[in-house]
XYZ file of C-alpha atoms in Angstrom:
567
model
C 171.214 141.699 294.946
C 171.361 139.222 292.130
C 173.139 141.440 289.699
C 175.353 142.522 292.475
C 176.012 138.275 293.239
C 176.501 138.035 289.010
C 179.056 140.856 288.835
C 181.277 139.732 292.454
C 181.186 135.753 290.949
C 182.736 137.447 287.531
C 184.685 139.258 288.604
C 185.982 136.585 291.414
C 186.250 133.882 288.422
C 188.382 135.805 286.260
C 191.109 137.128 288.276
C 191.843 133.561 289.635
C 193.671 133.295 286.415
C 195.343 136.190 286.725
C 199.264 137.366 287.666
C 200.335 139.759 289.880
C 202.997 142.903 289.772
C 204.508 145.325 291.779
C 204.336 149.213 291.703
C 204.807 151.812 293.786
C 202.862 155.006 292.356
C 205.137 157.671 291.154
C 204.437 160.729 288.826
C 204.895 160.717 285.162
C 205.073 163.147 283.027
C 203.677 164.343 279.250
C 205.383 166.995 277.654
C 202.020 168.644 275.679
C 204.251 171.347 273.974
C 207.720 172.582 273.926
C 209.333 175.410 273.106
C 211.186 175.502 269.596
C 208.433 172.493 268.619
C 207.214 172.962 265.150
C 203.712 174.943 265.621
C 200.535 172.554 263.785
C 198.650 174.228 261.298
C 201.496 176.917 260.524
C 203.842 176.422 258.582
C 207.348 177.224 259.052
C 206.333 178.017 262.389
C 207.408 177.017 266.021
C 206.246 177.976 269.355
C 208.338 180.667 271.335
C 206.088 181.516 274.332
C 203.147 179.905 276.380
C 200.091 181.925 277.593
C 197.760 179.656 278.478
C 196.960 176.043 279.631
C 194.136 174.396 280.433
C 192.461 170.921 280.185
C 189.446 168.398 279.890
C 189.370 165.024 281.445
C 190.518 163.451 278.387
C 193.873 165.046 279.153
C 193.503 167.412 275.827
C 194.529 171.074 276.566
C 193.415 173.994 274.980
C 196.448 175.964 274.554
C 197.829 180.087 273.819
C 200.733 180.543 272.299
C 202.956 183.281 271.123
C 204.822 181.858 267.046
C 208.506 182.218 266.032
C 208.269 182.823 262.142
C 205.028 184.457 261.552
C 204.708 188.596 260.905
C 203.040 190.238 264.141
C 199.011 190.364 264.358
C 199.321 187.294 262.884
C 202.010 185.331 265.414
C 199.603 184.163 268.169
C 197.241 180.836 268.010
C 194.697 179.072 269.517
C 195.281 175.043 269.809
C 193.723 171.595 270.948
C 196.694 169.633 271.591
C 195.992 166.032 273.537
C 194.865 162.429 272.730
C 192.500 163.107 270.925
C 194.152 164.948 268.192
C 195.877 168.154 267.709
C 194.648 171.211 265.388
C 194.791 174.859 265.525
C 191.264 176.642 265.991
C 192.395 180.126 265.622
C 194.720 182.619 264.804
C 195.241 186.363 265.351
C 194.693 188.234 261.931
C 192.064 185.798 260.607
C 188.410 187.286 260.136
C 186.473 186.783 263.796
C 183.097 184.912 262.512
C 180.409 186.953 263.329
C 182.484 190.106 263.549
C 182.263 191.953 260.450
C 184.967 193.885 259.134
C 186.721 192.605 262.366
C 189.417 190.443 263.007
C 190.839 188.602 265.976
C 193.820 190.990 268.012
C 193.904 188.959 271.093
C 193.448 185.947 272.559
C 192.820 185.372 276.045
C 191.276 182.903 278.847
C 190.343 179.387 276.987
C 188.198 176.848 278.704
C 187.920 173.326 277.060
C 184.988 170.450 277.333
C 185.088 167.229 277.362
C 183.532 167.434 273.874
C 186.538 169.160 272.429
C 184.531 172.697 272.438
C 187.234 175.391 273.472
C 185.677 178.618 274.622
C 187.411 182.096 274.500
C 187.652 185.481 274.920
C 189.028 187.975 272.317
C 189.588 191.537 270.977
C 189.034 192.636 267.717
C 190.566 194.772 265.618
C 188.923 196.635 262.169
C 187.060 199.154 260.792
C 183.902 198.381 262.474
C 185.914 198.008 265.882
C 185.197 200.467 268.704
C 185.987 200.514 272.344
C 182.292 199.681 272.976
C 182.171 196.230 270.853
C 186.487 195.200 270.988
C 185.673 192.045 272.707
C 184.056 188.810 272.857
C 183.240 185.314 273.300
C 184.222 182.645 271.055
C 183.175 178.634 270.906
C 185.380 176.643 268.492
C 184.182 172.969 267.948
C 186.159 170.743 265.395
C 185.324 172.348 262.522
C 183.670 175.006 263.567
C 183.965 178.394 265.147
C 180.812 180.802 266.226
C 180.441 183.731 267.966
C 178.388 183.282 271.522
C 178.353 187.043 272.510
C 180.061 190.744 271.505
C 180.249 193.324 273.626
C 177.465 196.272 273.062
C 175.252 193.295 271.599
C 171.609 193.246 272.954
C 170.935 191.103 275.647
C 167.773 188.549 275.316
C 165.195 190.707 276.250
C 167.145 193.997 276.809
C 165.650 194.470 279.775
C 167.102 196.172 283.285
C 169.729 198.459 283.737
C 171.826 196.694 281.499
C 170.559 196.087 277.864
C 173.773 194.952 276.268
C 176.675 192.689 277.175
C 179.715 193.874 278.476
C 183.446 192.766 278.674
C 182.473 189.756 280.969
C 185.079 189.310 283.687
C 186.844 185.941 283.182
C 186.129 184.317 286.176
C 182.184 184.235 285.391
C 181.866 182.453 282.527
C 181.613 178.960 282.936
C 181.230 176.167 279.880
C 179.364 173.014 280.037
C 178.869 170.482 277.378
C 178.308 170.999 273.754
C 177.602 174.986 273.503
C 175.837 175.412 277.136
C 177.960 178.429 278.644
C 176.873 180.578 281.765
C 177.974 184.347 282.836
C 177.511 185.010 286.346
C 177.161 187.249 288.379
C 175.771 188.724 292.048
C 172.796 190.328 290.225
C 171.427 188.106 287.865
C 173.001 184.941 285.171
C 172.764 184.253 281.730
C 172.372 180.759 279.978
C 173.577 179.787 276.765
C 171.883 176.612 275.776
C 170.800 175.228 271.913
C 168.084 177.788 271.823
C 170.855 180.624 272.544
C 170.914 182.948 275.357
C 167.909 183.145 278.041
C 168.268 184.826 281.851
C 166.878 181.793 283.948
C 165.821 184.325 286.714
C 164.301 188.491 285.692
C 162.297 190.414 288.432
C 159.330 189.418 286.447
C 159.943 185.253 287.003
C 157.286 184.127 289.758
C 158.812 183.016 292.581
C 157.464 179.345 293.135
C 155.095 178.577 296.471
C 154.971 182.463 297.056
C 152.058 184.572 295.661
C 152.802 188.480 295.112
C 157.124 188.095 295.587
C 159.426 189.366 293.540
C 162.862 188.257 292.527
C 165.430 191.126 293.374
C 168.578 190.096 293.289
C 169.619 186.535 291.371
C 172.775 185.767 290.503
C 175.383 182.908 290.571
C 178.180 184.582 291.103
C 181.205 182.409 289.820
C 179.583 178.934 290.748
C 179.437 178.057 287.303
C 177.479 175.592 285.417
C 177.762 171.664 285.679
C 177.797 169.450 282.372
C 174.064 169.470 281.449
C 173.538 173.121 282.472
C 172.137 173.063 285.846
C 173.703 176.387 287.393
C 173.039 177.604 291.310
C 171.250 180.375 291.826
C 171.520 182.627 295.044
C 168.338 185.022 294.816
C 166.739 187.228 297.381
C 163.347 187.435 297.358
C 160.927 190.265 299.183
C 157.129 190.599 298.518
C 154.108 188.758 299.124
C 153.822 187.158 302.621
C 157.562 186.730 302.623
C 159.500 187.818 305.624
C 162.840 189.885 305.698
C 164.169 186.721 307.589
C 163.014 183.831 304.744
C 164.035 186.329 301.360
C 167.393 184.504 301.472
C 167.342 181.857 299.034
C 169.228 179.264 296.964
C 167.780 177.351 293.834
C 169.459 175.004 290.727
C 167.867 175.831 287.397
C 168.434 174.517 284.238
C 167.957 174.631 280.612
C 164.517 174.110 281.235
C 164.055 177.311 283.235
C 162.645 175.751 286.005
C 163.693 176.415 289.466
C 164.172 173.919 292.474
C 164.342 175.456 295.813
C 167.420 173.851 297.824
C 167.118 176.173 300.911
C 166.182 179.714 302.413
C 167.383 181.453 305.359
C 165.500 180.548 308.696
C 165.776 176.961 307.734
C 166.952 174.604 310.274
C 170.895 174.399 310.025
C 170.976 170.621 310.866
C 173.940 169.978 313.452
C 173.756 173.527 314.942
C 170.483 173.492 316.899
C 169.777 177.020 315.416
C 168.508 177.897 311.175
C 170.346 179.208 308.631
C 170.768 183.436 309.210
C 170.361 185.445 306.315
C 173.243 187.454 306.775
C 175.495 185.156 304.748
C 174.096 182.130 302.884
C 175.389 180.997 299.413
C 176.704 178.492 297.642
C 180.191 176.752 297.229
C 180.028 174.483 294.784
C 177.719 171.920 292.640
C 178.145 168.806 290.536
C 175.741 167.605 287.954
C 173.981 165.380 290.088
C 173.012 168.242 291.793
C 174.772 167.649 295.237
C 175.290 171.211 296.379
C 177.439 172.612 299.132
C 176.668 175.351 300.979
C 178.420 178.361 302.853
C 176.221 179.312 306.093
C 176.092 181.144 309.677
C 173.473 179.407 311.699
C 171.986 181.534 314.357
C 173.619 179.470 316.909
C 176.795 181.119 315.553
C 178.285 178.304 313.981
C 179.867 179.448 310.579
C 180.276 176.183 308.312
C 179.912 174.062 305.232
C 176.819 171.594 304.452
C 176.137 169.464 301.848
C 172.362 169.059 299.940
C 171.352 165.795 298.525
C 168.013 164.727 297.360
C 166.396 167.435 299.630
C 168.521 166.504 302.354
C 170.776 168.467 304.259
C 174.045 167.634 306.078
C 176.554 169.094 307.741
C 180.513 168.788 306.393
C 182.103 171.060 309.118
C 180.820 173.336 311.810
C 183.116 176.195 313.116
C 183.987 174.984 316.772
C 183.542 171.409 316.191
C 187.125 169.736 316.441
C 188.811 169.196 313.673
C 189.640 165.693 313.017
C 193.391 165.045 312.652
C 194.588 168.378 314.836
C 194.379 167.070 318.096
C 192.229 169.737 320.084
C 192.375 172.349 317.303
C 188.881 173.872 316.378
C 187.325 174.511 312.870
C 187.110 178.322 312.890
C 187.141 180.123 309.268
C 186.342 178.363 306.160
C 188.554 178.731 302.409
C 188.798 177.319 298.936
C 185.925 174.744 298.625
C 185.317 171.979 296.028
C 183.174 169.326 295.593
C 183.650 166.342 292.836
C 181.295 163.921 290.743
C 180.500 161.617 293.130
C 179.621 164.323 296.311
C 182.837 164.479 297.803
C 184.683 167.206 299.003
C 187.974 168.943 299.760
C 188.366 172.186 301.186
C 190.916 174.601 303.443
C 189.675 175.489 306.747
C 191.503 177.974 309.325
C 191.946 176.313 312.986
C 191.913 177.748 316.707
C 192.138 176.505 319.900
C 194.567 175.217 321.990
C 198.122 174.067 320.123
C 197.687 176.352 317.241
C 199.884 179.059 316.183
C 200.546 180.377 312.893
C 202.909 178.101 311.973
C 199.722 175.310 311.915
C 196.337 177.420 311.517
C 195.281 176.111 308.235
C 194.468 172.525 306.622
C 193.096 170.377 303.905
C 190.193 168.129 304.880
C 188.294 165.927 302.224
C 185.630 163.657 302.766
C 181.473 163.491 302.823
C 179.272 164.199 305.502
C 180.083 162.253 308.903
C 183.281 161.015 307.330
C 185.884 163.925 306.891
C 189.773 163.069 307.387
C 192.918 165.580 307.166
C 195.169 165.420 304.236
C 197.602 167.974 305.140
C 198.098 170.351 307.483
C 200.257 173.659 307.558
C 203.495 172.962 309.216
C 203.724 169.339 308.089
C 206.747 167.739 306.267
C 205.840 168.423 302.775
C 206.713 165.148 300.282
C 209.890 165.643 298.230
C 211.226 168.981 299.732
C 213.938 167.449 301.622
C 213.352 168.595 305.204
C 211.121 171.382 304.360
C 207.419 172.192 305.627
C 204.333 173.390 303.918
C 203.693 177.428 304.592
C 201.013 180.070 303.871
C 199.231 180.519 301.379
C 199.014 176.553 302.183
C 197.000 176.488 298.971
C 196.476 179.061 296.516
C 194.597 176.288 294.772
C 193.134 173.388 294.435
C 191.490 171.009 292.470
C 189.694 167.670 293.117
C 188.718 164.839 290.321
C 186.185 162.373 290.074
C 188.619 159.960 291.023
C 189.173 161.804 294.908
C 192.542 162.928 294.170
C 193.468 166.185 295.074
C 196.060 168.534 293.840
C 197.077 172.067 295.070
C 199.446 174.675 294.907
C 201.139 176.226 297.919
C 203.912 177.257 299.771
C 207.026 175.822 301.635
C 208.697 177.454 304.848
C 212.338 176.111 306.678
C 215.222 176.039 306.062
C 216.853 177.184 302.903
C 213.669 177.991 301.429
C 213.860 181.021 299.015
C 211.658 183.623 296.299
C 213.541 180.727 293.698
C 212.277 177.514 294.973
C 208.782 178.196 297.623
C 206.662 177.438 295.118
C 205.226 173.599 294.802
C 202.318 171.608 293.436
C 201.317 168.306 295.056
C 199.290 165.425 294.333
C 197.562 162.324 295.765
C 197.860 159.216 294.420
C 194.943 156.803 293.891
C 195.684 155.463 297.336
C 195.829 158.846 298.870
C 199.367 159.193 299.127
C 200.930 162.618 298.520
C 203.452 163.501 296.310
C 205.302 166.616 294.743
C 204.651 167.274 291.061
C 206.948 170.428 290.425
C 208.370 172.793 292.607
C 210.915 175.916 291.535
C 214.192 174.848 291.283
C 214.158 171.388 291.612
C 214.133 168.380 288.893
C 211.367 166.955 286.695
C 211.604 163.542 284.197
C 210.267 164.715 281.257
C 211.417 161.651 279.452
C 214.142 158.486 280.100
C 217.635 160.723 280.589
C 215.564 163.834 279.803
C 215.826 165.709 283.536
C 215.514 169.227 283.836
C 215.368 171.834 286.503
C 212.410 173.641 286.762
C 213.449 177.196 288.114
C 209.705 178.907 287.626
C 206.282 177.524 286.684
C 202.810 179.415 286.011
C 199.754 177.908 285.717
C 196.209 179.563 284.431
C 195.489 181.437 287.374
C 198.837 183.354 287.082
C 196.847 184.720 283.812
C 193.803 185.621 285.751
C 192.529 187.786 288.695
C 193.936 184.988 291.272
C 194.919 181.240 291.630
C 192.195 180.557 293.687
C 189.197 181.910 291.871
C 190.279 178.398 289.699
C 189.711 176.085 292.294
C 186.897 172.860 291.032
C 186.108 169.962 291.570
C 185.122 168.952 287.841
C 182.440 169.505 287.067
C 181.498 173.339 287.419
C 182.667 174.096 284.201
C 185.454 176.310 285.309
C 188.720 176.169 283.270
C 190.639 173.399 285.034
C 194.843 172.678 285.524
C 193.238 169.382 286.753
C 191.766 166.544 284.881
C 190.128 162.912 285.927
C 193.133 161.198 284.092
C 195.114 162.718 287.540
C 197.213 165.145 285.886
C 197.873 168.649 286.385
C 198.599 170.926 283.635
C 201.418 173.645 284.080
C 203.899 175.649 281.797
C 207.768 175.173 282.932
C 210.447 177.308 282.520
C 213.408 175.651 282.771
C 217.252 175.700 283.735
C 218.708 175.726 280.150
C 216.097 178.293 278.550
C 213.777 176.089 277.665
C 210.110 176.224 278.137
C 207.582 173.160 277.684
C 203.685 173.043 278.790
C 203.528 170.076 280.995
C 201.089 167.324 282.249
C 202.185 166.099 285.520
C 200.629 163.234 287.671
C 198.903 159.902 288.072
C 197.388 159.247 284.522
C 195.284 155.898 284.249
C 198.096 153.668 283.070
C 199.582 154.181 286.477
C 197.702 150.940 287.680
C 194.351 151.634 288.386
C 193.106 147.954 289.848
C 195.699 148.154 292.665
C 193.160 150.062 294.819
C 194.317 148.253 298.831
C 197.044 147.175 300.977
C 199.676 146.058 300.644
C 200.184 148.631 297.083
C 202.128 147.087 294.837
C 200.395 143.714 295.416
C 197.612 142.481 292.810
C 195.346 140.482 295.324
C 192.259 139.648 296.612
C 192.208 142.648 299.184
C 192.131 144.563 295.876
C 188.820 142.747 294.562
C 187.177 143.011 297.861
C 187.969 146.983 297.729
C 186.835 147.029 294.362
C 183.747 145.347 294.820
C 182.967 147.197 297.949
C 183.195 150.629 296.368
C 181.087 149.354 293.427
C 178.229 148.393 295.212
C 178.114 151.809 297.307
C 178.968 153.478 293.791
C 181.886 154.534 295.627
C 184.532 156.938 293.422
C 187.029 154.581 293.960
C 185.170 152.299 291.394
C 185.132 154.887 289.001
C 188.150 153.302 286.504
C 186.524 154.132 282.986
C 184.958 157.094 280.829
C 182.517 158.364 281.006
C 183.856 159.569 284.380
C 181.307 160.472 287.256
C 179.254 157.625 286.152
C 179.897 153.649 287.758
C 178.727 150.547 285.131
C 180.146 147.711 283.739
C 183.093 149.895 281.746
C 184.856 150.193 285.365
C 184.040 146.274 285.305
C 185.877 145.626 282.432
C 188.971 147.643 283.463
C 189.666 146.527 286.613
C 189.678 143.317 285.364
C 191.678 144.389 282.356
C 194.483 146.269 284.625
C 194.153 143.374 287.146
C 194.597 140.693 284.337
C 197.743 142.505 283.383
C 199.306 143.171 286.308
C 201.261 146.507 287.177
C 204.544 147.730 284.979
């Protein structure tokens, strides 16, 4: 209470000196790389065609490239480009460390830290090259670039079925910070920490509380791995005393290699009267405080999302509860699912009931436990599309940052809507406004009198096995379009023949300290909002690096961006 008193008199006493502006949020956007651009690191080079884009929360993207100037097998690159510096890492033709007698052929699939580490797959090419060792996994730090893992290499162990690695599929590698990396899958996982690679879970790892049980299956699928390595694990265990209707499980291990138990099936599924079945338990999504959200069917038949904190369970939506915002339209099927920093979520849920058709059977709801609200809802006006509605797929994907903003890609339906211009990305704002970033065949400011028509964008899931499979929250260490500065990362092709990678959004400078109504008014409802969400450690708070974490740095800006006022 008395640092609380200390920090509300501080802040109070300094912004009675301070001004006020005006703004009304909208998107800006940073051109990371265009096309005919002189290529760093090559010289006499420029870029000529975009593969890949994805980014940290520093707004730095880790970037793929096709050159203009160089000879082929030697034409394609590997950049950092972003605040905090630009530098090529790699570069087809140049010897793949680690690889003898090899050298990089293709690059594919980057993921980038918040530490600058870029992680990627490539194939090789050389004398010592075969079909069963042509690929791989790269880490390039500034300054350095190691091999993590070659296909036909020995696993840690080689134990099981499967001794050696194997072209990993790209959506089951994961990166945290530093060097920690994880490879999924529904079988078993494999951690990459300091000490190299380890499987936190064999069939010979004791299963904790139960004498005689066995591990059989224990895997994370493609939940990833959170900043500091802790990685979900859904295992099913048989053995022992254990019955057929407990062997369902879910644990979070780490780069200690111990295991936590978060839930089994026969449970109770709190908010359902009946316990978890085991016919379909597993987890959505985790952040690195270890806030887990989990897919379950409870045996009263209620098929829905809850939420673990600190050993204690919640539900986030039932199937056949109402769903707030659709007046008497039901919760029925649950979709993409993320969860941020702080514990809150966003996530797609199909509706039924009375009213709903399939012009309005989907929606995005975000929120925590006991306090969900609807952002947008299929068949709504859609922001910036002149008249037009959002469709299906309502989102292909979606991302949410630390800072509750939420971004996805979907779909528009009415009229005049065509294969040239269905295609949008939209954003909230920091006061949960919506707003479209890009859609086919309509404008963009890429600069003062610099306008262009965008008539196609792709983003990294166009690369991929499917949009969605890229959907996070943050801090799953899956490669992200979305960042915590607010901006989205696509490539646009544009009217004229030109071709730029693009960061589009609501980047800090925006004006982070205007956080209540009336926006675009500096005042004391903006203190009290401020205050409010820093003593619940609320996200809303969260205004400084390191993001996902609320001290005095979020102090300090608010009463920087307050003392300045709004542009």
């Amino acid at each position: 209470m008395v640092r609380g008193a200390i920090v509300n008199k501080a802040i109070v006493a300094v912004v009675l000196g301070c001004g006020s502006g005006v703004l009304l949020a909208q998107p800006a956007y940073r051109v990371v790389a265009f096309e005919g651009q002189a290529a760093p690191g090559v010289s006499g080079a420029v870029f000529e065609t975009f593969h890949f884009g994805v980014v940290n929360d520093l707004g730095d993207v880790a970037l793929i490239a096709t050159m203009d100037g160089p000879a082929p097998g030697t034409d394609v690159g590997l950049w950092r480009i972003g605040p905090s510096g630009t530098e090529l890492r790699a570069r087809l033709g140049q010897d793949a460390p680690g690889a003898p007698y090899a050298v990089f052929d293709e690059f594919s699939l980057p993921n980038i830290n918040n530490d600058g580490a870029i992680l990627f797959r490539a194939e090789l090419d050389g004398p010592s090259v075969q079909s069963s060792n042509d690929t791989g996994l790269w880490l390039s730090t500034p300054g350095s670039l190691d091999l993590l893992a070659r296909e036909g290499d020995l696993l840690p162990g080689a134990v099981g079925l499967f001794p050696a690695f194997s072209d990993v599929s790209p959506v089951q590698w994961s990166l945290g910070s530093g060097s920690i990396v994880a490879i999924g899958g529904t079988t078993s996982s494999l951690i990459h920490g300091p000490g190299g690679w380890f499987f936190p879970v064999t069939s010979a790892t004791p299963v904790p509380d139960e004498t005689g049980a066995s591990f059989l299956l224990a895997g994370n699928g493609m939940n990833g791995i959170t900043p500091s390595g802790r990685v979900p694990i859904s295992a099913t265990v048989f053995g022992g005393s254990v019955d057929v209707s407990e062997g369902n499980r879910i644990y979070i291990t780490d780069l200690s290699q111990g295991l936590r138990e978060v839930l089994r099936s026969g449970d109770p599924a709190p908010g359902t009267g009946g316990v978890f079945a085991p016919q379909l338990l597993s987890v959505a999504r985790i952040n690195d405080a270890e806030d887990t959200l989990i897919v379950g069917l409870s045996t009263a038949l209620n098929l829905g999302l809850w939420r673990e904190r600190d050993g204690t369970i919640e539900p986030l939506v039932l199937g056949g509860d109402e769903a707030p915002g659709a007046i008497g339209a039901l919760f029925d099927e649950p979709g993409p699912t993320v969860l941020n920093a702080h514990g809150e979520a966003a996530f797609v849920y199909e509706l039924a009931g009375p009213g709903v058709t399939t012009t309005n059977n989907f929606g995005i709801w975000t929120g925590t436990p006991g306090d969900i609200s609807l952002l947008v809802r299929k068949g709504d006006f859609a922001p910036g599309a002149a008249g037009n509605v959002h469709g299906s797929p309502l989102a292909e994907w979606m991302g949410l940052n630390a800072d509750g903003l939420v971004a996805f890609l979907g779909e528009l339906a009415g009229g005049g809507v065509n294969s040239f211009n269905d295609e949008a990305i939209w954003m909230t704002d920091r006061q949960g406004t919506l707003h479209q970033i890009v859609r086919e065949g309509s404008p963009i400011e890429l600069a003062p009198g610099d306008s262009r028509v965008v008539t196609s964008f792709e983003t990294f899931g166009d690369f991929v096995f499917g949009r969605g499979e890229m959907a996070s929250g943050g801090e799953d260490g899956k490669p992200r379009i979305f960042s915590d500065r607010g901006e989205v990362v696509f490539i646009a092709n544009f009217a004229d023949g030109s071709s730029a990678v693009v960061a589009g959004g609501f980047p800090p400078a925006d004006c982070p300290a205007d956080l209540a109504e009336p926006f675009g008014v500096l005042d004391f409802d903006d203190i009290l909002a401020f205050l409010t969400a820093f003593g619940s450690m609320g996200s809303l708070a969260d205004l400084a690096e390191p993001f996902g974490v609320i001290d005095f740095d979020d102090i300090l800006a608010f009463l920087v961006s307050f003392g300045a006022g709004c542009p």
